[in-house]
Amino acid sequence: MDPLVIDRLRPGDHVCVTYDDDDQRRAALVGSAFAGVRHHQKLLYFAGEPLATVFADLEAGGVDVRRLLDAGQFQVRSIAEGYLAAGRFEPEAVIGGWAREIDNARDLGYAGLRVIGDMTWAAGEVPGGERLEWYEAEVNRVFAGGFAMALCQYDRRLFAPDRLRRLSAAHPSAFTPNASFMWRPLLRILRTADPPGVRLMGEVDASNRGALAATLAGLAEDFPDAGVPLTLDVERLRFADAAAARMLVQAADAVPAGVRFTGCSLPLVRLLKLAGFDPRPVGGPGLRGGAGSGHMKSSALGSRGRDGPGAGEAADGAGEGRPEALR
């Protein structure tokens, strides 16, 4: 994984990284360590290999492991201490653990939490392992807070292609060994506090639809006390397919106080209307909310340069609403 690619990742990103050999896995680990140091982030690695191997790999890559360990900036956990701490894979418990890790990193004054997870443990028969896809989709609600980020490393030699595709679709973005050095995250999802809601940046299609579905399904639970319609900021959503539009409409129907869309392009408005959404402005809570003339934009929602600028440039805090992590 090219260091330039790793440096484009931002808090809030949740990336499925597939690799073909151990050199690629080590490169992602070493690059993440350097990036975490540069950005003053807490580093947490869930390792499938022995500690001695982890430290040797990092030192061979030029990382001052001892200094990071002494400072408490870098921690290594075994799979048994992390994903399988309950003696089996219990995704709700693992997700609950992320909240504690995030709070700890905040309390220590770090700018973020950067996580690398070795997922080789899931290639075998593990009790609870059948719920991994649900977990990978659901944990996006944690990362949408805009403080933590994660690289989930999957060995393509161990996982069946069909399963890898399903797991990858539970992540907003995926990085493969043949990806260009121009690669950027395909989709970024960030909760906003003012106004309360979610900002979508990049592209949504079959390759990441599971990540969006879980985030939207959790809106009412993630904003229990909002008291106002939630805002779905789609100004920087470059592409969405019909299935994504249906998800957006379903999310609008499921939120008790309603949802308002901002930044809708005309193509997206057409997709929303086909999915049953009335884009006319509405006046009160409890309704879906409309794009309205003040919230629409005329740029096309169809240019799909996956390796070009887009979602990667949109996650630096500009735009309507501020990320929840900046509260």
Short mmCIF file of C-alpha atoms in Angstrom, two decimals:
data_model
loop_
_atom_site.label_atom_id
_atom_site.label_comp_id
_atom_site.label_asym_id
_atom_site.label_seq_id
_atom_site.Cartn_x
_atom_site.Cartn_y
_atom_site.Cartn_z
CA MET A 1 0.00 0.00 0.00
CA ASP A 2 1.65 3.19 -1.22
CA PRO A 3 2.46 5.73 1.54
CA LEU A 4 0.76 8.41 -0.57
CA VAL A 5 -2.44 6.36 -0.50
CA ILE A 6 -2.26 5.85 3.25
CA ASP A 7 -1.74 9.58 3.77
CA ARG A 8 -5.02 10.28 1.98
CA LEU A 9 -6.98 8.41 4.62
CA ARG A 10 -8.79 10.52 7.18
CA PRO A 11 -10.59 9.93 10.48
CA GLY A 12 -13.93 8.39 9.63
CA ASP A 13 -12.53 6.14 6.89
CA HIS A 14 -13.19 2.40 7.07
CA VAL A 15 -11.34 0.58 4.30
CA CYS A 16 -11.27 -3.07 3.26
CA VAL A 17 -7.67 -3.80 2.26
CA THR A 18 -7.07 -7.05 0.40
CA TYR A 19 -3.57 -8.37 -0.21
CA ASP A 20 -1.87 -11.19 -2.08
CA ASP A 21 1.32 -11.60 -0.06
CA ASP A 22 2.82 -10.72 3.31
CA ASP A 23 4.93 -7.90 1.88
CA GLN A 24 1.74 -6.02 0.98
CA ARG A 25 0.33 -6.61 4.46
CA ARG A 26 3.53 -5.36 6.10
CA ALA A 27 3.65 -2.28 3.86
CA ALA A 28 0.16 -1.25 5.00
CA LEU A 29 1.14 -1.72 8.65
CA VAL A 30 4.40 0.23 8.36
CA GLY A 31 2.77 3.02 6.36
CA SER A 32 -0.05 3.31 8.87
CA ALA A 33 2.43 3.59 11.74
CA PHE A 34 4.26 6.47 10.06
CA ALA A 35 0.98 8.21 9.18
CA GLY A 36 -0.28 7.85 12.74
CA VAL A 37 2.87 9.46 14.10
CA ARG A 38 2.66 12.34 11.61
CA HIS A 39 -0.95 13.07 12.52
CA HIS A 40 -0.56 12.50 16.28
CA GLN A 41 -3.03 9.61 16.31
CA LYS A 42 -3.24 6.69 18.70
CA LEU A 43 -2.23 3.48 16.87
CA LEU A 44 -3.92 0.17 17.59
CA TYR A 45 -3.04 -3.05 15.78
CA PHE A 46 -4.99 -6.27 16.16
CA ALA A 47 -2.33 -8.77 15.16
CA GLY A 48 -2.63 -12.30 13.89
CA GLU A 49 1.10 -12.88 14.14
CA PRO A 50 3.33 -13.04 17.29
CA LEU A 51 4.42 -9.79 18.92
CA ALA A 52 8.06 -10.41 18.06
CA THR A 53 7.15 -10.67 14.38
CA VAL A 54 5.11 -7.46 14.52
CA PHE A 55 7.94 -5.51 16.11
CA ALA A 56 10.53 -6.96 13.72
CA ASP A 57 8.41 -6.02 10.70
CA LEU A 58 7.95 -2.47 11.93
CA GLU A 59 11.60 -2.00 12.81
CA ALA A 60 12.64 -3.35 9.41
CA GLY A 61 10.42 -0.66 7.89
CA GLY A 62 12.14 2.08 9.89
CA VAL A 63 9.56 2.53 12.65
CA ASP A 64 10.94 3.39 16.10
CA VAL A 65 8.76 0.83 17.85
CA ARG A 66 10.29 1.21 21.29
CA ARG A 67 9.67 4.95 21.36
CA LEU A 68 6.03 4.49 20.33
CA LEU A 69 5.47 1.77 22.91
CA ASP A 70 7.11 3.78 25.69
CA ALA A 71 4.98 6.81 24.82
CA GLY A 72 1.84 4.69 24.81
CA GLN A 73 1.01 5.82 21.27
CA PHE A 74 1.15 2.30 19.83
CA GLN A 75 -0.60 -0.76 21.21
CA VAL A 76 -0.71 -4.29 19.84
CA ARG A 77 -3.51 -6.67 20.77
CA SER A 78 -3.77 -10.31 19.86
CA ILE A 79 -6.91 -11.54 18.11
CA ALA A 80 -7.85 -13.32 21.35
CA GLU A 81 -7.71 -9.95 23.15
CA GLY A 82 -9.70 -8.18 20.48
CA TYR A 83 -12.17 -9.74 18.07
CA LEU A 84 -12.41 -12.99 20.05
CA ALA A 85 -12.16 -11.60 23.59
CA ALA A 86 -15.43 -13.33 24.51
CA GLY A 87 -14.06 -16.70 23.41
CA ARG A 88 -16.08 -16.34 20.21
CA PHE A 89 -16.89 -13.51 17.85
CA GLU A 90 -19.55 -11.32 19.43
CA PRO A 91 -19.90 -8.27 17.18
CA GLU A 92 -21.97 -6.19 19.60
CA ALA A 93 -19.25 -6.54 22.24
CA VAL A 94 -16.53 -5.62 19.75
CA ILE A 95 -18.47 -2.55 18.62
CA GLY A 96 -18.96 -1.53 22.24
CA GLY A 97 -15.21 -1.80 22.72
CA TRP A 98 -14.60 0.78 20.00
CA ALA A 99 -16.43 3.43 22.03
CA ARG A 100 -14.07 2.81 24.94
CA GLU A 101 -10.99 2.93 22.71
CA ILE A 102 -12.16 6.21 21.18
CA ASP A 103 -12.87 7.76 24.57
CA ASN A 104 -9.43 6.68 25.80
CA ALA A 105 -7.65 8.18 22.79
CA ARG A 106 -9.57 11.44 23.21
CA ASP A 107 -8.76 11.61 26.91
CA LEU A 108 -5.07 11.16 26.14
CA GLY A 109 -5.15 14.11 23.76
CA TYR A 110 -4.70 12.31 20.46
CA ALA A 111 -6.08 13.79 17.25
CA GLY A 112 -7.63 10.47 16.28
CA LEU A 113 -7.52 6.69 16.55
CA ARG A 114 -5.94 4.73 13.68
CA VAL A 115 -6.71 1.00 13.71
CA ILE A 116 -5.26 -1.83 11.63
CA GLY A 117 -7.05 -5.16 11.94
CA ASP A 118 -5.62 -8.47 10.71
CA MET A 119 -8.71 -10.42 9.67
CA THR A 120 -7.08 -13.78 8.87
CA TRP A 121 -8.74 -15.28 11.97
CA ALA A 122 -12.10 -15.06 10.16
CA ALA A 123 -10.99 -17.33 7.31
CA GLY A 124 -11.44 -20.42 9.48
CA GLU A 125 -14.32 -21.87 11.45
CA VAL A 126 -14.84 -19.41 14.30
CA PRO A 127 -17.94 -19.40 16.53
CA GLY A 128 -19.90 -16.30 15.59
CA GLY A 129 -17.83 -15.76 12.45
CA GLU A 130 -20.93 -15.93 10.28
CA ARG A 131 -21.86 -12.48 11.63
CA LEU A 132 -18.70 -10.78 10.36
CA GLU A 133 -20.43 -9.12 7.40
CA TRP A 134 -23.07 -7.66 9.73
CA TYR A 135 -20.31 -6.37 12.01
CA GLU A 136 -18.31 -4.75 9.20
CA ALA A 137 -21.41 -2.90 8.02
CA GLU A 138 -22.65 -1.92 11.48
CA VAL A 139 -19.29 -0.62 12.72
CA ASN A 140 -19.46 2.14 10.09
CA ARG A 141 -21.73 3.94 12.53
CA VAL A 142 -18.77 4.13 14.93
CA PHE A 143 -16.33 5.47 12.35
CA ALA A 144 -18.89 7.97 11.03
CA GLY A 145 -18.24 9.92 14.23
CA GLY A 146 -15.12 11.24 12.50
CA PHE A 147 -12.50 10.40 15.14
CA ALA A 148 -11.46 6.80 14.45
CA MET A 149 -10.42 5.15 11.19
CA ALA A 150 -9.64 1.55 10.31
CA LEU A 151 -7.91 -0.63 7.75
CA CYS A 152 -9.31 -4.17 7.76
CA GLN A 153 -6.73 -6.45 6.14
CA TYR A 154 -8.02 -9.53 4.30
CA ASP A 155 -5.73 -12.14 2.75
CA ARG A 156 -7.05 -13.04 -0.72
CA ARG A 157 -5.28 -16.39 -0.49
CA LEU A 158 -7.53 -17.43 2.40
CA PHE A 159 -10.98 -16.00 1.63
CA ALA A 160 -13.33 -17.16 -1.10
CA PRO A 161 -13.92 -14.43 -3.72
CA ASP A 162 -17.69 -14.32 -3.11
CA ARG A 163 -17.23 -13.83 0.61
CA LEU A 164 -14.59 -11.16 0.05
CA ARG A 165 -16.99 -9.26 -2.20
CA ARG A 166 -19.67 -9.31 0.48
CA LEU A 167 -17.23 -8.22 3.18
CA SER A 168 -15.83 -5.49 0.96
CA ALA A 169 -19.34 -4.14 0.27
CA ALA A 170 -19.76 -3.63 4.02
CA HIS A 171 -16.97 -1.02 3.85
CA PRO A 172 -17.39 2.44 2.30
CA SER A 173 -14.12 1.91 0.40
CA ALA A 174 -11.88 -0.94 -0.68
CA PHE A 175 -8.22 -1.09 -1.66
CA THR A 176 -6.90 -3.96 -3.79
CA PRO A 177 -3.30 -4.86 -4.67
CA ASN A 178 -3.72 -3.58 -8.24
CA ALA A 179 -5.14 -0.20 -7.20
CA SER A 180 -3.55 2.90 -8.69
CA PHE A 181 -1.36 5.18 -6.58
CA MET A 182 -4.04 7.80 -7.38
CA TRP A 183 -6.55 5.78 -5.35
CA ARG A 184 -8.85 7.66 -3.00
CA PRO A 185 -11.66 6.39 -0.76
CA LEU A 186 -14.75 5.77 -2.88
CA LEU A 187 -17.18 6.92 -0.19
CA ARG A 188 -16.92 8.86 3.03
CA ILE A 189 -19.70 8.93 5.60
CA LEU A 190 -19.54 11.47 8.44
CA ARG A 191 -22.09 12.34 11.08
CA THR A 192 -22.60 16.05 11.61
CA ALA A 193 -23.64 17.74 14.84
CA ASP A 194 -24.73 21.12 13.51
CA PRO A 195 -27.08 20.45 11.84
CA PRO A 196 -27.56 16.91 13.13
CA GLY A 197 -27.36 14.36 10.36
CA VAL A 198 -24.97 12.67 7.95
CA ARG A 199 -22.75 13.91 5.13
CA LEU A 200 -22.09 11.60 2.17
CA MET A 201 -19.10 12.23 -0.09
CA GLY A 202 -18.02 10.25 -3.12
CA GLU A 203 -19.90 7.40 -4.79
CA VAL A 204 -22.40 4.71 -3.78
CA ASP A 205 -22.91 1.54 -5.78
CA ALA A 206 -23.00 -2.22 -5.27
CA SER A 207 -19.38 -2.20 -4.07
CA ASN A 208 -20.17 -0.28 -0.85
CA ARG A 209 -23.95 -0.33 -0.54
CA GLY A 210 -23.91 -2.41 2.65
CA ALA A 211 -21.96 0.29 4.46
CA LEU A 212 -24.47 2.98 3.54
CA ALA A 213 -27.46 0.77 4.38
CA ALA A 214 -26.25 0.12 7.94
CA THR A 215 -25.47 3.79 8.55
CA LEU A 216 -28.86 4.95 7.32
CA ALA A 217 -30.71 2.24 9.23
CA GLY A 218 -29.09 3.49 12.44
CA LEU A 219 -29.96 7.17 12.04
CA ALA A 220 -32.87 7.22 14.48
CA GLU A 221 -30.84 5.37 17.11
CA ASP A 222 -27.75 7.54 16.59
CA PHE A 223 -29.75 10.77 16.99
CA PRO A 224 -32.35 9.89 19.66
CA ASP A 225 -32.66 13.44 21.00
CA ALA A 226 -32.35 15.47 17.81
CA GLY A 227 -35.91 16.85 18.04
CA VAL A 228 -35.59 18.27 14.51
CA PRO A 229 -35.48 16.72 11.05
CA LEU A 230 -32.09 15.19 10.35
CA THR A 231 -30.02 16.56 7.48
CA LEU A 232 -28.62 14.31 4.76
CA ASP A 233 -25.93 16.41 3.08
CA VAL A 234 -25.40 14.93 -0.40
CA GLU A 235 -23.74 17.91 -2.05
CA ARG A 236 -20.51 15.99 -2.58
CA LEU A 237 -22.14 12.72 -3.54
CA ARG A 238 -20.80 12.32 -7.09
CA PHE A 239 -22.70 9.16 -7.97
CA ALA A 240 -25.55 7.13 -6.54
CA ASP A 241 -27.40 4.26 -8.16
CA ALA A 242 -31.13 3.56 -7.94
CA ALA A 243 -30.68 1.17 -5.02
CA ALA A 244 -28.87 3.88 -3.05
CA ALA A 245 -31.70 6.32 -3.77
CA ARG A 246 -34.21 3.81 -2.42
CA MET A 247 -32.12 3.49 0.75
CA LEU A 248 -32.16 7.26 1.20
CA VAL A 249 -35.94 7.36 0.84
CA GLN A 250 -36.38 4.48 3.29
CA ALA A 251 -34.14 6.30 5.78
CA ALA A 252 -36.26 9.43 5.43
CA ASP A 253 -39.40 7.40 6.17
CA ALA A 254 -37.87 5.71 9.22
CA VAL A 255 -36.73 8.82 11.12
CA PRO A 256 -39.56 10.05 13.40
CA ALA A 257 -38.72 13.75 13.04
CA GLY A 258 -38.15 13.48 9.30
CA VAL A 259 -35.18 14.10 7.04
CA ARG A 260 -34.18 17.01 4.85
CA PHE A 261 -31.76 16.64 1.95
CA THR A 262 -29.25 19.36 1.12
CA GLY A 263 -27.14 19.70 -1.99
CA CYS A 264 -29.21 17.37 -4.18
CA SER A 265 -28.15 17.33 -7.81
CA LEU A 266 -30.91 17.18 -10.39
CA PRO A 267 -30.08 13.56 -11.33
CA LEU A 268 -30.34 12.55 -7.67
CA VAL A 269 -33.66 14.35 -7.32
CA ARG A 270 -34.96 12.35 -10.28
CA LEU A 271 -33.79 9.09 -8.67
CA LEU A 272 -35.38 10.06 -5.36
CA LYS A 273 -38.68 10.83 -7.09
CA LEU A 274 -38.60 7.46 -8.86
CA ALA A 275 -38.04 5.87 -5.43
CA GLY A 276 -41.16 7.58 -4.08
CA PHE A 277 -39.71 10.74 -2.56
CA ASP A 278 -41.52 14.06 -3.03
CA PRO A 279 -38.77 16.67 -3.44
CA ARG A 280 -41.08 19.65 -2.89
CA PRO A 281 -40.23 21.75 0.18
CA VAL A 282 -42.19 20.85 3.29
CA GLY A 283 -42.75 22.87 6.38
CA GLY A 284 -42.61 20.81 9.51
CA PRO A 285 -41.07 17.92 11.40
CA GLY A 286 -42.45 14.46 10.96
CA LEU A 287 -42.27 14.78 7.18
CA ARG A 288 -39.53 13.59 4.88
CA GLY A 289 -38.27 17.04 4.17
CA GLY A 290 -37.51 18.22 0.66
CA ALA A 291 -34.54 19.26 -1.35
CA GLY A 292 -36.31 22.51 -2.15
CA SER A 293 -35.03 25.20 -4.48
CA GLY A 294 -32.56 26.38 -1.87
CA HIS A 295 -30.95 22.99 -1.44
CA MET A 296 -30.54 21.75 -5.01
CA LYS A 297 -27.53 22.05 -7.26
CA SER A 298 -27.32 21.56 -10.99
CA SER A 299 -24.05 19.64 -11.31
CA ALA A 300 -24.34 16.15 -12.76
CA LEU A 301 -24.24 13.11 -10.54
CA GLY A 302 -22.63 10.86 -13.07
CA SER A 303 -18.87 11.36 -13.56
CA ARG A 304 -17.18 8.45 -11.87
CA GLY A 305 -13.42 9.03 -11.73
CA ARG A 306 -12.66 6.56 -8.95
CA ASP A 307 -8.94 7.38 -8.90
CA GLY A 308 -9.38 11.12 -9.27
CA PRO A 309 -10.28 13.85 -6.77
CA GLY A 310 -13.60 13.63 -5.01
CA ALA A 311 -14.33 11.96 -1.71
CA GLY A 312 -10.71 12.31 -0.64
CA GLU A 313 -10.86 16.06 -0.99
CA ALA A 314 -14.24 16.38 0.63
CA ALA A 315 -13.42 15.04 4.05
CA ASP A 316 -11.34 17.89 5.37
CA GLY A 317 -14.18 19.59 7.20
CA ALA A 318 -15.50 22.01 4.56
CA GLY A 319 -19.16 22.22 3.63
CA GLU A 320 -22.46 22.35 5.43
CA GLY A 321 -22.33 21.15 9.00
CA ARG A 322 -19.30 20.24 11.05
CA PRO A 323 -18.24 16.66 11.76
CA GLU A 324 -19.48 15.25 15.05
CA ALA A 325 -15.86 14.75 16.15
CA LEU A 326 -15.35 18.54 16.20
CA ARG A 327 -18.03 19.19 18.80
#
